Tab-separated table of C-alpha atoms in Angstrom:
chain	number	residue	atom	x	y	z
A	1	MET	CA	24.249	33.812	15.085
A	2	ASP	CA	22.758	36.819	12.774
A	3	LYS	CA	20.711	37.450	10.877
A	4	THR	CA	22.141	36.401	7.558
A	5	ASP	CA	22.681	32.896	8.945
A	6	LYS	CA	19.295	32.533	9.304
A	7	ILE	CA	17.863	33.814	5.994
A	8	GLY	CA	18.170	31.785	3.469
A	9	ARG	CA	18.500	32.986	-0.552
A	10	TYR	CA	18.038	31.132	-3.153
A	11	ASP	CA	17.531	32.323	-6.919
A	12	PHE	CA	14.956	31.249	-9.663
A	13	VAL	CA	14.504	32.413	-13.745
A	14	ALA	CA	10.835	31.990	-14.320
A	15	GLU	CA	10.625	29.539	-17.428
A	16	PRO	CA	8.916	29.055	-20.204
A	17	PHE	CA	6.629	26.496	-19.280
A	18	HIS	CA	6.643	28.210	-15.618
A	19	VAL	CA	4.645	31.280	-16.525
A	20	ASP	CA	0.290	31.336	-17.479
A	21	PHE	CA	-1.201	32.689	-20.645
A	22	THR	CA	-0.245	36.113	-19.696
A	23	GLY	CA	3.612	35.475	-18.941
A	24	ARG	CA	3.423	35.728	-14.993
A	25	LEU	CA	4.744	32.736	-13.023
A	26	THR	CA	2.021	30.567	-11.631
A	27	LEU	CA	1.027	29.937	-8.229
A	28	GLY	CA	1.701	26.518	-8.473
A	29	VAL	CA	4.604	27.135	-9.701
A	30	LEU	CA	6.030	29.600	-6.780
A	31	GLY	CA	4.365	27.355	-4.313
A	32	ASN	CA	6.461	24.095	-5.379
A	33	HIS	CA	9.685	26.855	-5.005
A	34	LEU	CA	8.604	28.047	-1.478
A	35	LEU	CA	8.554	24.370	-0.548
A	36	ASN	CA	11.784	23.510	-2.002
A	37	CYS	CA	13.302	26.384	-0.315
A	38	ALA	CA	12.294	25.754	3.251
A	39	GLY	CA	13.616	22.240	2.282
A	40	PHE	CA	17.189	23.840	1.815
A	41	HIS	CA	16.912	26.171	4.121
A	42	ALA	CA	16.176	22.937	6.702
A	43	ALA	CA	17.877	20.696	5.089
A	44	ASP	CA	21.302	23.613	5.502
A	45	ARG	CA	20.839	23.283	9.265
A	46	GLY	CA	20.018	20.016	9.920
A	47	PHE	CA	16.553	19.727	10.680
A	48	GLY	CA	16.152	18.825	7.184
A	49	ILE	CA	13.807	16.181	5.750
A	50	ALA	CA	16.280	13.920	5.183
A	51	GLU	CA	17.523	14.481	8.838
A	52	VAL	CA	14.694	14.490	10.769
A	53	ASN	CA	13.197	10.751	8.260
A	54	GLU	CA	16.559	9.104	10.275
A	55	GLU	CA	15.045	9.759	13.348
A	56	ASN	CA	11.448	8.249	11.974
A	57	TYR	CA	9.673	11.875	11.530
A	58	THR	CA	8.685	13.347	8.849
A	59	TRP	CA	7.230	17.244	8.120
A	60	VAL	CA	4.019	17.812	7.372
A	61	LEU	CA	2.729	21.159	5.229
A	62	SER	CA	-0.322	22.468	7.619
A	63	ARG	CA	-0.549	26.318	6.083
A	64	LEU	CA	0.790	28.174	3.003
A	65	VAL	CA	-0.951	32.090	2.163
A	66	ILE	CA	1.231	33.811	-0.983
A	67	GLU	CA	0.228	37.091	-1.516
A	68	MET	CA	1.737	39.218	-4.255
A	69	LYS	CA	1.669	42.909	-5.694
A	70	ASP	CA	3.384	41.290	-8.531
A	71	MET	CA	4.304	37.935	-10.425
A	72	PRO	CA	7.450	37.362	-12.072
A	73	ARG	CA	7.509	37.898	-16.152
A	74	GLN	CA	8.971	34.961	-18.343
A	75	TYR	CA	12.724	34.706	-18.732
A	76	GLU	CA	13.150	36.790	-15.421
A	77	LYS	CA	14.843	36.357	-12.996
A	78	PHE	CA	13.781	36.646	-9.110
A	79	SER	CA	14.651	35.121	-5.354
A	80	VAL	CA	12.933	33.663	-2.570
A	81	GLY	CA	14.669	34.453	1.234
A	82	THR	CA	13.025	32.272	4.318
A	83	TRP	CA	13.595	32.204	7.595
A	84	VAL	CA	11.463	30.636	10.499
A	85	GLU	CA	10.099	32.845	12.630
A	86	ASN	CA	8.844	30.862	15.320
A	87	VAL	CA	8.581	27.568	17.165
A	88	TYR	CA	6.096	26.217	18.898
A	89	ARG	CA	5.556	23.186	20.639
A	90	LEU	CA	3.728	21.650	17.700
A	91	PHE	CA	3.929	23.894	15.083
A	92	THR	CA	6.374	26.338	13.245
A	93	ASP	CA	5.878	29.635	11.159
A	94	ARG	CA	8.164	29.577	8.346
A	95	ASN	CA	8.344	33.053	6.161
A	96	TYR	CA	9.267	34.071	2.756
A	97	VAL	CA	9.784	37.415	0.551
A	98	ILE	CA	9.819	37.115	-2.714
A	99	THR	CA	11.722	39.741	-4.273
A	100	GLY	CA	12.040	40.569	-8.059
A	101	LYS	CA	15.345	41.015	-10.657
A	102	ASP	CA	16.046	44.626	-9.197
A	103	GLY	CA	15.332	43.526	-5.550
A	104	ASN	CA	12.124	45.173	-5.555
A	105	ILE	CA	9.196	43.403	-3.101
A	106	LEU	CA	7.381	41.454	-4.855
A	107	GLY	CA	4.972	39.514	-2.477
A	108	TYR	CA	5.350	37.412	0.457
A	109	ALA	CA	4.560	34.358	1.740
A	110	ARG	CA	3.689	32.533	5.521
A	111	SER	CA	3.783	28.404	6.274
A	112	VAL	CA	3.181	26.671	9.204
A	113	TRP	CA	4.194	23.234	9.554
A	114	ALA	CA	4.494	20.295	11.999
A	115	MET	CA	6.660	17.121	12.414
A	116	ILE	CA	4.911	13.763	12.775
A	117	SER	CA	5.926	11.045	13.725
A	118	MET	CA	6.158	8.648	10.892
A	119	ASN	CA	5.082	5.322	13.023
A	120	THR	CA	2.455	6.806	15.290
A	121	ARG	CA	1.913	9.937	12.281
A	122	LYS	CA	0.931	11.427	15.776
A	123	PRO	CA	2.727	14.983	16.389
A	124	ALA	CA	6.235	15.278	17.030
A	125	ASP	CA	7.685	17.834	20.168
A	126	LEU	CA	9.165	20.420	18.065
A	127	LEU	CA	10.820	22.011	21.062
A	128	ALA	CA	12.945	18.660	21.597
A	129	LEU	CA	13.760	18.841	17.906
A	130	HIS	CA	17.840	18.263	17.693
A	131	GLY	CA	17.874	19.146	21.332
A	132	GLY	CA	16.134	22.643	20.704
A	133	ARG	CA	18.369	23.701	18.046
A	134	ILE	CA	15.902	24.849	15.576
A	135	THR	CA	15.324	27.659	18.069
A	136	ASP	CA	18.495	29.050	17.299
A	137	TYR	CA	17.328	29.797	14.047
A	138	ILE	CA	14.131	31.760	14.904
A	139	CYS	CA	14.753	35.282	13.308
A	140	ARG	CA	12.704	38.139	14.576
A	141	GLU	CA	14.960	40.748	12.295
A	142	GLU	CA	12.664	40.201	8.998
A	143	GLU	CA	9.666	41.263	8.600
A	144	CYS	CA	6.536	39.575	6.872
A	145	PRO	CA	3.888	42.156	6.218
A	146	ILE	CA	1.033	40.098	5.411
A	147	GLY	CA	-2.157	38.676	7.254
A	148	LYS	CA	-1.652	35.921	8.780
A	149	PRO	CA	-3.430	32.585	7.645
A	150	SER	CA	-7.257	32.863	8.515
A	151	ARG	CA	-10.158	30.598	8.762
A	152	ILE	CA	-11.917	29.083	5.673
A	153	LYS	CA	-15.788	28.232	6.039
A	154	VAL	CA	-17.260	26.875	2.540
A	155	GLY	CA	-20.785	26.645	2.720
A	156	VAL	CA	-21.630	24.891	-0.616
A	157	SER	CA	-23.725	21.984	-1.466
A	158	GLU	CA	-23.211	21.122	-5.006
A	159	PRO	CA	-19.240	20.413	-6.566
A	160	SER	CA	-17.563	23.201	-8.999
A	161	ALA	CA	-15.852	19.765	-10.578
A	162	THR	CA	-14.756	16.118	-9.767
A	163	LEU	CA	-11.711	14.661	-10.338
A	164	THR	CA	-10.509	11.100	-9.882
A	165	ALA	CA	-6.561	11.836	-8.707
A	166	ARG	CA	-4.267	10.104	-11.374
A	167	TYR	CA	-0.827	9.405	-11.673
A	168	SER	CA	0.682	12.967	-12.234
A	169	ASP	CA	-0.990	13.739	-8.787
A	170	ILE	CA	0.968	11.118	-6.578
A	171	ASP	CA	3.795	12.281	-4.815
A	172	ILE	CA	6.955	9.738	-3.384
A	173	ASN	CA	4.621	9.361	0.050
A	174	GLY	CA	1.942	8.063	-2.955
A	175	HIS	CA	-0.450	11.128	-1.884
A	176	VAL	CA	-1.881	13.760	-3.771
A	177	ASN	CA	1.037	16.405	-3.850
A	178	SER	CA	0.109	19.868	-2.245
A	179	ILE	CA	1.256	21.625	-5.267
A	180	ARG	CA	-1.534	19.822	-7.364
A	181	TYR	CA	-3.765	21.238	-5.000
A	182	ILE	CA	-3.247	24.753	-5.804
A	183	GLU	CA	-3.123	23.574	-9.767
A	184	HIS	CA	-6.362	22.667	-9.442
A	185	ILE	CA	-8.078	24.657	-7.888
A	186	LEU	CA	-6.806	27.642	-9.883
A	187	ASP	CA	-8.612	25.401	-12.764
A	188	LEU	CA	-11.776	26.221	-11.436
A	189	PHE	CA	-11.951	29.640	-12.469
A	190	PRO	CA	-13.021	30.826	-15.752
A	191	ILE	CA	-9.445	32.535	-17.813
A	192	ASP	CA	-10.955	36.026	-17.796
A	193	MET	CA	-10.525	36.430	-14.345
A	194	TYR	CA	-6.851	35.951	-14.705
A	195	LYS	CA	-7.202	38.319	-17.412
A	196	GLU	CA	-8.875	40.758	-15.812
A	197	GLY	CA	-6.908	40.999	-12.014
A	198	SER	CA	-5.116	38.323	-10.941
A	199	ILE	CA	-4.742	36.572	-7.680
A	200	ARG	CA	-3.667	38.661	-5.291
A	201	ARG	CA	-3.683	36.489	-1.999
A	202	PHE	CA	-3.873	32.648	-1.681
A	203	GLU	CA	-4.590	30.712	1.276
A	204	MET	CA	-4.483	26.688	1.826
A	205	ALA	CA	-4.680	25.023	4.704
A	206	TYR	CA	-4.306	21.143	4.394
A	207	MET	CA	-6.194	18.424	6.994
A	208	ALA	CA	-5.744	15.126	5.481
A	209	GLU	CA	-4.260	13.935	2.434
A	210	SER	CA	-5.918	11.827	-0.339
A	211	TYR	CA	-4.572	8.528	-2.429
A	212	TYR	CA	-4.367	7.778	-5.982
A	213	GLY	CA	-8.418	6.676	-7.391
A	214	ASP	CA	-9.980	8.940	-4.861
A	215	THR	CA	-12.666	11.046	-6.573
A	216	LEU	CA	-11.502	15.130	-5.272
A	217	SER	CA	-14.918	17.328	-5.006
A	218	PHE	CA	-14.025	20.734	-5.313
A	219	TYR	CA	-16.720	22.956	-3.839
A	220	LYS	CA	-16.255	26.503	-4.799
A	221	GLU	CA	-18.138	29.697	-2.921
A	222	ASP	CA	-18.551	32.905	-3.941
A	223	LEU	CA	-17.756	35.217	-0.816
A	224	GLY	CA	-17.997	38.326	-2.543
A	225	ASP	CA	-15.573	41.361	-3.728
A	226	GLY	CA	-13.185	38.902	-5.683
A	227	CYS	CA	-13.088	36.429	-2.880
A	228	TYR	CA	-13.911	32.866	-3.642
A	229	GLY	CA	-13.023	30.065	-0.696
A	230	VAL	CA	-12.880	26.359	-1.510
A	231	GLU	CA	-12.501	23.327	-0.115
A	232	VAL	CA	-12.088	19.466	-1.677
A	233	ARG	CA	-13.906	16.676	-0.504
A	234	LYS	CA	-12.587	12.676	-0.594
A	235	ASN	CA	-14.695	10.639	-1.592
A	236	GLY	CA	-17.812	12.788	-1.093
A	237	THR	CA	-17.052	13.363	2.786
A	238	GLU	CA	-14.143	13.836	4.117
A	239	ALA	CA	-12.403	17.361	3.805
A	240	VAL	CA	-9.045	17.243	2.436
A	241	CYS	CA	-8.091	20.846	2.485
A	242	ARG	CA	-9.694	24.283	1.761
A	243	ALA	CA	-8.017	26.997	-0.068
A	244	LYS	CA	-9.168	31.202	-0.179
A	245	ILE	CA	-8.570	33.218	-2.653
A	246	PHE	CA	-8.248	36.466	-3.301
A	247	PHE	CA	-8.383	37.946	-6.931
A	248	GLY	CA	-8.414	41.357	-7.484
A	249	ASP	CA	-5.579	44.864	-6.446
A	250	GLY	CA	-5.158	43.232	-2.828
A	251	GLY	CA	-5.232	45.803	-0.538
A	252	ASP	CA	-5.137	45.524	3.795
A	253	GLN	CA	-8.696	44.290	4.663
A	254	GLU	CA	-8.237	40.969	2.771
A	255	THR	CA	-8.051	38.537	6.375
A	256	ASP	CA	-11.169	40.570	7.338
A	257	LYS	CA	-13.582	37.910	5.818
B	1	MET	CA	34.439	26.061	-33.975
B	2	ASP	CA	35.500	22.955	-31.314
B	3	LYS	CA	32.972	20.493	-30.150
B	4	THR	CA	32.977	21.867	-26.496
B	5	ASP	CA	31.372	25.058	-28.360
B	6	LYS	CA	28.397	23.768	-29.994
B	7	ILE	CA	27.205	20.976	-26.922
B	8	GLY	CA	25.827	22.849	-23.945
B	9	ARG	CA	25.685	21.337	-20.823
B	10	TYR	CA	23.118	22.382	-17.694
B	11	ASP	CA	22.582	20.724	-14.510
B	12	PHE	CA	19.517	20.235	-12.643
B	13	VAL	CA	18.542	18.567	-9.068
B	14	ALA	CA	14.989	16.043	-8.956
B	15	GLU	CA	12.884	17.702	-7.381
B	16	PRO	CA	10.640	16.706	-4.788
B	17	PHE	CA	7.576	17.609	-6.583
B	18	HIS	CA	8.920	16.672	-9.679
B	19	VAL	CA	9.376	13.411	-8.873
B	20	ASP	CA	6.133	10.838	-9.027
B	21	PHE	CA	5.237	8.065	-6.680
B	22	THR	CA	8.390	6.214	-7.513
B	23	GLY	CA	10.741	8.723	-6.758
B	24	ARG	CA	11.930	8.989	-10.231
B	25	LEU	CA	11.765	12.407	-12.116
B	26	THR	CA	8.660	12.168	-14.025
B	27	LEU	CA	8.654	12.696	-17.952
B	28	GLY	CA	6.908	15.891	-17.840
B	29	VAL	CA	9.341	17.843	-16.268
B	30	LEU	CA	12.178	16.155	-17.784
B	31	GLY	CA	10.243	17.399	-20.981
B	32	ASN	CA	10.049	20.637	-19.190
B	33	HIS	CA	13.645	20.444	-19.087
B	34	LEU	CA	14.918	19.714	-22.428
B	35	LEU	CA	13.075	22.244	-24.031
B	36	ASN	CA	14.699	24.995	-21.868
B	37	CYS	CA	18.188	23.872	-22.523
B	38	ALA	CA	16.866	24.402	-25.976
B	39	GLY	CA	15.848	27.547	-25.449
B	40	PHE	CA	19.729	28.144	-23.570
B	41	HIS	CA	21.426	26.512	-25.962
B	42	ALA	CA	19.998	28.700	-29.189
B	43	ALA	CA	19.453	32.105	-27.088
B	44	ASP	CA	23.713	31.632	-25.826
B	45	ARG	CA	24.474	31.154	-30.163
B	46	GLY	CA	22.054	33.969	-31.304
B	47	PHE	CA	19.098	31.959	-32.277
B	48	GLY	CA	16.639	31.623	-29.551
B	49	ILE	CA	13.255	32.485	-29.311
B	50	ALA	CA	13.105	36.368	-28.248
B	51	GLU	CA	16.046	36.998	-31.191
B	52	VAL	CA	14.237	34.896	-33.988
B	53	ASN	CA	10.907	36.676	-32.511
B	54	GLU	CA	12.867	40.020	-32.835
B	55	GLU	CA	12.336	39.124	-36.971
B	56	ASN	CA	8.627	38.290	-36.390
B	57	TYR	CA	9.648	34.222	-36.698
B	58	THR	CA	9.464	31.625	-33.817
B	59	TRP	CA	10.653	28.413	-33.232
B	60	VAL	CA	7.692	25.388	-32.465
B	61	LEU	CA	8.304	21.939	-31.717
B	62	SER	CA	7.331	19.023	-34.141
B	63	ARG	CA	8.767	15.677	-32.575
B	64	LEU	CA	10.286	14.722	-29.289
B	65	VAL	CA	11.544	11.422	-28.640
B	66	ILE	CA	12.956	10.491	-25.110
B	67	GLU	CA	14.654	7.239	-24.643
B	68	MET	CA	15.422	6.747	-21.039
B	69	LYS	CA	17.452	3.385	-18.961
B	70	ASP	CA	17.340	4.666	-15.664
B	71	MET	CA	15.592	8.327	-14.529
B	72	PRO	CA	16.953	10.217	-11.539
B	73	ARG	CA	15.744	10.108	-8.158
B	74	GLN	CA	14.336	12.640	-5.621
B	75	TYR	CA	17.296	15.381	-4.654
B	76	GLU	CA	19.691	13.524	-7.292
B	77	LYS	CA	21.597	15.747	-9.474
B	78	PHE	CA	21.279	15.371	-12.991
B	79	SER	CA	22.766	17.329	-16.303
B	80	VAL	CA	21.630	17.708	-19.950
B	81	GLY	CA	24.009	17.991	-23.060
B	82	THR	CA	22.106	19.611	-25.842
B	83	TRP	CA	23.459	19.989	-29.503
B	84	VAL	CA	22.108	20.613	-33.207
B	85	GLU	CA	22.358	17.459	-34.888
B	86	ASN	CA	20.956	18.608	-38.766
B	87	VAL	CA	19.761	21.787	-40.552
B	88	TYR	CA	17.483	21.381	-42.987
B	89	ARG	CA	15.661	24.207	-45.143
B	90	LEU	CA	12.500	23.952	-42.754
B	91	PHE	CA	13.271	21.206	-39.874
B	92	THR	CA	16.072	21.418	-37.308
B	93	ASP	CA	17.246	17.694	-35.653
B	94	ARG	CA	18.145	18.992	-31.470
B	95	ASN	CA	19.695	16.421	-29.328
B	96	TYR	CA	19.733	15.727	-26.439
B	97	VAL	CA	21.802	13.389	-23.268
B	98	ILE	CA	21.076	12.939	-20.067
B	99	THR	CA	23.575	12.192	-17.681
B	100	GLY	CA	23.558	11.349	-14.253
B	101	LYS	CA	25.021	12.129	-10.933
B	102	ASP	CA	28.591	10.168	-11.269
B	103	GLY	CA	28.377	10.980	-14.802
B	104	ASN	CA	26.693	7.701	-16.076
B	105	ILE	CA	24.320	7.857	-18.915
B	106	LEU	CA	20.814	8.032	-17.840
B	107	GLY	CA	19.118	8.165	-21.388
B	108	TYR	CA	19.208	10.504	-24.760
B	109	ALA	CA	16.355	12.262	-26.449
B	110	ARG	CA	15.902	14.036	-29.772
B	111	SER	CA	13.634	16.786	-30.888
B	112	VAL	CA	12.243	18.307	-34.682
B	113	TRP	CA	12.313	21.637	-34.326
B	114	ALA	CA	10.435	24.336	-37.483
B	115	MET	CA	10.622	27.897	-37.344
B	116	ILE	CA	7.703	29.910	-38.842
B	117	SER	CA	6.819	33.756	-39.877
B	118	MET	CA	4.516	34.554	-36.800
B	119	ASN	CA	2.535	36.821	-39.024
B	120	THR	CA	2.227	34.262	-41.961
B	121	ARG	CA	1.972	31.369	-39.639
B	122	LYS	CA	4.222	30.148	-42.780
B	123	PRO	CA	7.426	27.662	-42.192
B	124	ALA	CA	11.128	29.936	-42.875
B	125	ASP	CA	13.817	28.509	-44.666
B	126	LEU	CA	16.434	27.975	-41.710
B	127	LEU	CA	18.862	27.801	-44.155
B	128	ALA	CA	18.492	31.271	-44.189
B	129	LEU	CA	18.989	32.430	-40.596
B	130	HIS	CA	21.503	34.962	-39.176
B	131	GLY	CA	22.519	34.819	-42.707
B	132	GLY	CA	23.281	30.787	-42.324
B	133	ARG	CA	24.456	30.585	-39.106
B	134	ILE	CA	22.694	28.044	-36.899
B	135	THR	CA	24.787	25.354	-39.811
B	136	ASP	CA	28.303	26.016	-37.912
B	137	TYR	CA	26.810	25.151	-34.554
B	138	ILE	CA	25.938	21.842	-36.126
B	139	CYS	CA	27.826	18.506	-34.110
B	140	ARG	CA	28.265	15.654	-35.846
B	141	GLU	CA	30.808	14.483	-33.039
B	142	GLU	CA	28.480	13.659	-30.750
B	143	GLU	CA	26.444	10.531	-30.888
B	144	CYS	CA	22.323	9.716	-30.762
B	145	PRO	CA	22.075	6.062	-30.198
B	146	ILE	CA	18.778	6.136	-29.992
B	147	GLY	CA	15.979	5.557	-32.987
B	148	LYS	CA	14.525	8.694	-35.243
B	149	PRO	CA	10.823	9.379	-34.473
B	150	SER	CA	8.274	6.818	-35.848
B	151	ARG	CA	5.130	7.199	-37.543
B	152	ILE	CA	2.326	7.094	-35.374
B	153	LYS	CA	-0.575	5.822	-36.130
B	154	VAL	CA	-3.834	5.228	-33.762
B	155	GLY	CA	-7.076	3.271	-34.599
B	156	VAL	CA	-9.763	3.262	-32.001
B	157	SER	CA	-12.644	4.715	-32.349
B	158	GLU	CA	-13.622	5.431	-28.492
B	159	PRO	CA	-11.708	8.004	-26.623
B	160	SER	CA	-10.026	6.724	-23.268
B	161	ALA	CA	-10.969	10.099	-21.815
B	162	THR	CA	-11.804	13.592	-22.417
B	163	LEU	CA	-11.168	17.202	-20.977
B	164	THR	CA	-11.858	20.377	-21.388
B	165	ALA	CA	-8.398	22.223	-21.500
B	166	ARG	CA	-8.314	25.025	-18.402
B	167	TYR	CA	-6.009	27.825	-17.150
B	168	SER	CA	-3.230	25.840	-16.375
B	169	ASP	CA	-2.581	24.003	-19.519
B	170	ILE	CA	-2.525	27.442	-21.053
B	171	ASP	CA	0.822	28.465	-22.347
B	172	ILE	CA	1.464	32.412	-22.776
B	173	ASN	CA	0.952	32.038	-26.734
B	174	GLY	CA	-2.432	31.139	-25.482
B	175	HIS	CA	-2.266	26.968	-26.626
B	176	VAL	CA	-2.009	24.295	-24.394
B	177	ASN	CA	1.820	23.981	-24.215
B	178	SER	CA	2.966	21.452	-24.888
B	179	ILE	CA	4.236	19.225	-21.474
B	180	ARG	CA	0.735	19.641	-20.619
B	181	TYR	CA	-0.270	16.886	-23.386
B	182	ILE	CA	2.428	14.237	-21.707
B	183	GLU	CA	0.978	14.819	-18.128
B	184	HIS	CA	-2.566	14.271	-19.625
B	185	ILE	CA	-1.033	11.563	-21.414
B	186	LEU	CA	0.306	9.661	-18.690
B	187	ASP	CA	-2.473	9.931	-16.197
B	188	LEU	CA	-3.978	7.549	-19.239
B	189	PHE	CA	-2.320	4.287	-17.350
B	190	PRO	CA	-3.014	3.107	-13.856
B	191	ILE	CA	-0.608	3.353	-11.489
B	192	ASP	CA	-0.063	-0.134	-11.527
B	193	MET	CA	2.093	0.671	-15.162
B	194	TYR	CA	4.247	2.650	-13.309
B	195	LYS	CA	5.062	-0.205	-10.582
B	196	GLU	CA	5.573	-2.728	-12.964
B	197	GLY	CA	7.798	-0.813	-14.765
B	198	SER	CA	8.600	2.308	-16.525
B	199	ILE	CA	8.398	4.490	-19.632
B	200	ARG	CA	11.951	3.606	-21.490
B	201	ARG	CA	10.499	5.421	-24.948
B	202	PHE	CA	8.525	7.941	-25.284
B	203	GLU	CA	7.171	9.938	-27.976
B	204	MET	CA	5.208	12.857	-29.269
B	205	ALA	CA	4.291	14.293	-32.505
B	206	TYR	CA	2.600	18.280	-32.638
B	207	MET	CA	0.276	19.044	-35.373
B	208	ALA	CA	-1.627	21.309	-34.666
B	209	GLU	CA	-2.425	24.194	-31.931
B	210	SER	CA	-5.769	23.483	-29.459
B	211	TYR	CA	-6.578	26.606	-26.891
B	212	TYR	CA	-8.149	27.281	-23.381
B	213	GLY	CA	-12.240	25.542	-23.510
B	214	ASP	CA	-11.288	23.293	-26.375
B	215	THR	CA	-12.002	19.674	-25.376
B	216	LEU	CA	-9.504	17.187	-25.830
B	217	SER	CA	-10.077	13.906	-26.672
B	218	PHE	CA	-6.926	10.890	-26.059
B	219	TYR	CA	-7.900	8.038	-28.169
B	220	LYS	CA	-4.987	5.359	-27.147
B	221	GLU	CA	-4.634	2.126	-28.154
B	222	ASP	CA	-2.949	-1.018	-27.121
B	223	LEU	CA	-0.300	-2.059	-29.840
B	224	GLY	CA	1.050	-4.927	-27.710
B	225	ASP	CA	4.447	-5.516	-26.397
B	226	GLY	CA	4.196	-2.921	-22.962
B	227	CYS	CA	4.117	0.044	-26.125
B	228	TYR	CA	0.655	2.098	-26.933
B	229	GLY	CA	-0.756	4.648	-29.181
B	230	VAL	CA	-2.313	7.512	-28.451
B	231	GLU	CA	-3.498	10.522	-30.197
B	232	VAL	CA	-5.133	13.586	-28.748
B	233	ARG	CA	-7.877	15.353	-31.073
B	234	LYS	CA	-9.892	19.005	-30.264
B	235	ASN	CA	-13.585	19.206	-30.274
B	236	GLY	CA	-14.197	15.642	-31.606
B	237	THR	CA	-12.023	16.050	-35.392
B	238	GLU	CA	-8.649	17.323	-35.656
B	239	ALA	CA	-5.457	15.372	-34.746
B	240	VAL	CA	-3.683	17.840	-32.312
B	241	CYS	CA	-0.847	15.704	-31.297
B	242	ARG	CA	0.216	12.220	-30.783
B	243	ALA	CA	1.956	9.705	-28.611
B	244	LYS	CA	3.768	6.548	-28.474
B	245	ILE	CA	4.818	4.896	-25.413
B	246	PHE	CA	6.980	2.358	-24.445
B	247	PHE	CA	6.699	0.614	-21.109
B	248	GLY	CA	8.844	-1.708	-19.782
B	249	ASP	CA	12.576	-2.337	-19.917
B	250	GLY	CA	13.107	-1.476	-23.516
B	251	GLY	CA	15.247	-2.846	-25.853
B	252	ASP	CA	16.868	-2.085	-29.638
B	253	GLN	CA	13.575	-2.745	-31.298
B	254	GLU	CA	11.312	-0.414	-30.280
B	255	THR	CA	10.857	2.034	-32.898
B	256	ASP	CA	9.888	-1.132	-35.500
B	257	LYS	CA	6.576	-0.470	-34.276
């Protein structure tokens, strides 16, 4: 199988209600597109969510890292390429490249997925999935030159914001959806921070599910140099996800934090 | 000009993060698609927002009514047809039909738009726009068999919810975006109401703009028979928009309220 079969490419346009006040695509919308592309790519190759559901398995997003040099502007066309970098027994790494209208690279993303049994909620062996055929799609020819997901620790004791999970937060599985957490986290920062700079790197670690009516508390820590850690806890205790957000002009040292 | 030139048709698919916990497309996402279709249709005919901006005018959404018999389910394809029904001096009526994957009609929508000067914020004469050419696109051959926008009155004195407009609420014009109001209004209702029924008709009247940091208060009144009125006020006083929401199985008498 050659490289072109392994990489899926999907075209988008930055719609008016999908850009922020600066006219740039929002990170939540980009995250949504990335996860959709993962779905398209996997479905076209026989291991999409509908296919694995038939065998009572489902895909679970564990990590998402997005690192952008720039964002598409309102009405601009852009595309997302995605491929599988690695398949381990319990996790698979899927990467992305986001390309502007002139073929210029706007940024990259990394994601880590597990597959679980819908009956037992226990992780499944990915190397056994479809008789191991998922490994046929591993693509080593494409580079993803951004840092891997880093460890996220948040050490503050008072939440910056608290909300109750509402109708619009809940997906078809009855959980607060992965993208909504990103939007709520972006809303923790004053708009001036988006005027003065932009988010260069955004990491999410998804650990547990939250549900309709859950109280979500957002613990935000300033880690210095434009870097912030956020932990989201449900009902005052359990951590459901953590994020690390890098504002500014980026650089190579970001994952050292 | 024949009917096919007057009607624009656009294809969509109901994406996973665009459906609610019942697996149906959310009304906010549908509203977003409708407004985008208005933009595509107008741009293709020379009176889109980019074109009118060049002459220092802009389109302003005044009313939106959506009435659905059913909603597309997750991963289902659907399409939106849109056309201009009427052009008056200060307003134009644009209608929509939403069609399912088999060509079955899922519902209809109506919208009312004004054009204002970006310098004076005063309304512009639509009959003079592009030498009156917008009237060439008036289409009387297509029906939109749903009630016109009705008058919305809300008579309660205590808000059901209050929030502060955040980063994610704000569009490229610096205003809380039209779709976000819909999402916040949907979140006023307990999830059980979406389990037991669905929204059959949703009316929005946009009256004023709100901005980052504004306090938005949501006044919700139960008008009986599954019908609710909502008024959104900014900073405790000025009404920025009103909504009327009909839950249930629909019917022909809905706009009598």
